[in-house]
PDB file of C-alpha atoms in Angstrom:
ATOM      1  CA  MET V 160     240.803 126.485 148.351  1.00 50.00           C
ATOM      2  CA  GLU V 161     242.047 129.821 149.663  1.00 50.00           C
ATOM      3  CA  SER V 162     240.816 133.269 148.867  1.00 49.00           C
ATOM      4  CA  HIS V 163     242.852 136.340 148.011  1.00 51.00           C
ATOM      5  CA  ARG V 164     240.926 139.630 147.936  1.00 54.00           C
ATOM      6  CA  GLY V 165     237.681 137.786 147.435  1.00 53.00           C
ATOM      7  CA  LEU V 166     239.017 135.768 144.487  1.00 53.00           C
ATOM      8  CA  PRO V 167     239.403 132.009 144.901  1.00 54.00           C
ATOM      9  CA  PHE V 168     242.708 130.439 143.910  1.00 50.00           C
ATOM     10  CA  THR V 169     244.622 127.263 144.608  1.00 53.00           C
ATOM     11  CA  GLU V 170     248.258 126.826 145.630  1.00 53.00           C
ATOM     12  CA  ASP V 171     249.448 126.235 142.065  1.00 51.00           C
ATOM     13  CA  SER V 172     247.531 129.164 140.516  1.00 51.00           C
ATOM     14  CA  GLN V 173     248.643 132.768 140.638  1.00 52.00           C
ATOM     15  CA  ALA V 174     246.939 135.321 142.821  1.00 51.00           C
ATOM     16  CA  ALA V 175     245.047 138.185 141.219  1.00 49.00           C
ATOM     17  CA  SER V 176     247.621 140.668 142.527  1.00 52.00           C
ATOM     18  CA  ASP V 177     250.287 139.058 140.294  1.00 54.00           C
ATOM     19  CA  PHE V 178     248.528 140.591 137.287  1.00 51.00           C
ATOM     20  CA  PRO V 179     249.002 144.374 137.237  1.00 52.00           C
ATOM     21  CA  ALA V 180     246.299 144.840 134.577  1.00 52.00           C
ATOM     22  CA  PHE V 181     243.779 143.262 136.937  1.00 51.00           C
ATOM     23  CA  GLU V 182     244.609 145.768 139.666  1.00 56.00           C
ATOM     24  CA  THR V 183     243.966 148.774 137.420  1.00 60.00           C
ATOM     25  CA  ALA V 184     240.904 147.445 135.613  1.00 63.00           C
ATOM     26  CA  ILE V 185     238.017 149.857 135.198  1.00 68.00           C
ATOM     27  CA  THR V 186     235.005 148.514 137.033  1.00 70.00           C
ATOM     28  CA  PRO V 187     231.421 149.789 136.990  1.00 68.00           C
ATOM     29  CA  ALA V 188     231.837 150.840 140.618  1.00 66.00           C
ATOM     30  CA  ALA V 189     234.882 152.942 139.694  1.00 66.00           C
ATOM     31  CA  ILE V 190     232.939 154.613 136.880  1.00 65.00           C
ATOM     32  CA  VAL V 191     230.036 155.409 139.205  1.00 64.00           C
ATOM     33  CA  ALA V 192     232.397 156.795 141.840  1.00 64.00           C
ATOM     34  CA  ALA V 193     234.312 158.895 139.316  1.00 63.00           C
ATOM     35  CA  THR V 194     231.239 160.424 137.703  1.00 63.00           C
ATOM     36  CA  GLY V 195     229.370 161.076 140.930  1.00 61.00           C
ATOM     37  CA  ILE V 196     226.180 159.394 139.707  1.00 58.00           C
ATOM     38  CA  LEU V 197     225.245 158.279 143.201  1.00 59.00           C
ATOM     39  CA  ARG V 198     225.363 161.864 144.463  1.00 64.00           C
ATOM     40  CA  MET V 199     222.631 162.991 142.077  1.00 64.00           C
ATOM     41  CA  ASN V 200     219.550 164.290 143.803  1.00 82.00           C
ATOM     42  CA  ALA V 201     216.070 163.058 142.947  1.00 83.00           C
ATOM     43  CA  ARG V 202     215.216 166.158 140.918  1.00 83.00           C
ATOM     44  CA  ARG V 203     218.215 165.723 138.626  1.00 86.00           C
ATOM     45  CA  GLN V 204     217.476 162.022 138.204  1.00 88.00           C
ATOM     46  CA  LEU V 205     213.899 162.814 137.171  1.00 88.00           C
ATOM     47  CA  TYR V 206     215.063 165.395 134.639  1.00 89.00           C
ATOM     48  CA  ILE V 207     217.553 162.954 133.121  1.00 91.00           C
ATOM     49  CA  ALA V 208     215.062 160.078 133.084  1.00 92.00           C
ATOM     50  CA  GLY V 209     212.390 162.280 131.520  1.00 93.00           C
ATOM     51  CA  ALA V 210     214.760 163.648 128.883  1.00 93.00           C
ATOM     52  CA  VAL V 211     216.038 160.187 127.947  1.00 94.00           C
ATOM     53  CA  GLY V 212     212.521 158.744 127.763  1.00 95.00           C
ATOM     54  CA  ALA V 213     211.182 161.638 125.690  1.00 95.00           C
ATOM     55  CA  SER V 214     214.203 161.544 123.408  1.00 95.00           C
ATOM     56  CA  ILE V 215     213.886 157.822 122.723  1.00 95.00           C
ATOM     57  CA  SER V 216     210.144 158.165 122.137  1.00 95.00           C
ATOM     58  CA  TYR V 217     210.644 161.078 119.746  1.00 96.00           C
ATOM     59  CA  ILE V 218     213.376 159.333 117.773  1.00 95.00           C
ATOM     60  CA  PHE V 219     211.423 156.088 117.369  1.00 95.00           C
ATOM     61  CA  ASN V 220     208.217 157.894 116.367  1.00 96.00           C
ATOM     62  CA  VAL V 221     209.964 160.149 113.865  1.00 95.00           C
ATOM     63  CA  LEU V 222     211.789 157.223 112.302  1.00 95.00           C
ATOM     64  CA  ALA V 223     208.604 155.145 112.177  1.00 96.00           C
ATOM     65  CA  PHE V 224     206.458 157.798 110.514  1.00 95.00           C
ATOM     66  CA  THR V 225     208.910 159.767 108.359  1.00 94.00           C
ATOM     67  CA  GLY V 226     211.885 157.461 107.944  1.00 93.00           C
ATOM     68  CA  GLU V 227     214.396 160.267 108.494  1.00 94.00           C
ATOM     69  CA  PHE V 228     215.921 161.939 111.536  1.00 92.00           C
ATOM     70  CA  ASP V 229     216.736 165.638 111.814  1.00 93.00           C
ATOM     71  CA  VAL V 230     219.027 166.691 114.682  1.00 94.00           C
ATOM     72  CA  ILE V 231     217.775 170.291 114.690  1.00 95.00           C
ATOM     73  CA  ARG V 232     214.135 169.231 115.109  1.00 95.00           C
ATOM     74  CA  TRP V 233     215.153 166.803 117.852  1.00 95.00           C
ATOM     75  CA  SER V 234     217.097 169.575 119.635  1.00 95.00           C
ATOM     76  CA  VAL V 235     214.106 171.920 119.467  1.00 96.00           C
ATOM     77  CA  PHE V 236     211.868 169.159 120.810  1.00 96.00           C
ATOM     78  CA  MET V 237     214.246 168.474 123.707  1.00 95.00           C
ATOM     79  CA  ILE V 238     214.448 172.170 124.620  1.00 95.00           C
ATOM     80  CA  LEU V 239     210.653 172.523 124.546  1.00 96.00           C
ATOM     81  CA  PHE V 240     210.244 169.304 126.522  1.00 95.00           C
ATOM     82  CA  LEU V 241     212.621 170.479 129.259  1.00 94.00           C
ATOM     83  CA  VAL V 242     210.933 173.909 129.423  1.00 95.00           C
ATOM     84  CA  VAL V 243     207.504 172.300 129.818  1.00 95.00           C
ATOM     85  CA  PHE V 244     208.931 169.801 132.325  1.00 93.00           C
ATOM     86  CA  ALA V 245     210.385 172.642 134.424  1.00 92.00           C
ATOM     87  CA  GLY V 246     207.129 174.602 134.078  1.00 95.00           C
ATOM     88  CA  PHE V 247     205.091 171.727 135.449  1.00 93.00           C
ATOM     89  CA  GLU V 248     207.554 171.356 138.310  1.00 91.00           C
ATOM     90  CA  LYS V 249     207.093 175.049 139.209  1.00 93.00           C
ATOM     91  CA  LEU V 250     203.302 174.678 138.887  1.00 94.00           C
ATOM     92  CA  ILE V 251     203.304 171.729 141.287  1.00 92.00           C
ATOM     93  CA  GLU V 252     205.508 173.641 143.767  1.00 91.00           C
ATOM     94  CA  TRP V 253     203.131 176.624 143.569  1.00 93.00           C
ATOM     95  CA  ALA V 254     200.064 174.403 144.082  1.00 92.00           C
ATOM     96  CA  GLU V 255     201.639 172.703 147.099  1.00 91.00           C
ATOM     97  CA  ARG V 256     202.624 176.069 148.575  1.00 89.00           C
ATOM     98  CA  THR V 257     199.116 177.548 148.211  1.00 88.00           C
ATOM     99  CA  GLU V 258     197.542 174.346 149.500  1.00 85.00           C
ATOM    100  CA  SER V 259     199.600 174.418 152.695  1.00 84.00           C
ATOM    101  CA  GLU V 260     198.695 178.070 153.465  1.00 78.00           C
TER     102      GLU V 260
END
């Protein structure tokens, strides 16, 4: 069995390059490269992870206790969450700066 571009094929089967749709398929690696996700710094990743986690927690709790979801209340919660998140980041930076002096 031979290999063509990492894909196994036999003599009687067609190579992957014979299918133009296969050549232009969108792969997860292409999506990551196009969006620049790998170039995100740690700070941005933490903000996104925190916002997603808080958002999911808020939505599930609101649905569990009230049974209805309001986009405006969720938006206000997300804004307040990100402000507090950034505030704690600044507080930690300030504490580390004064500790090192």
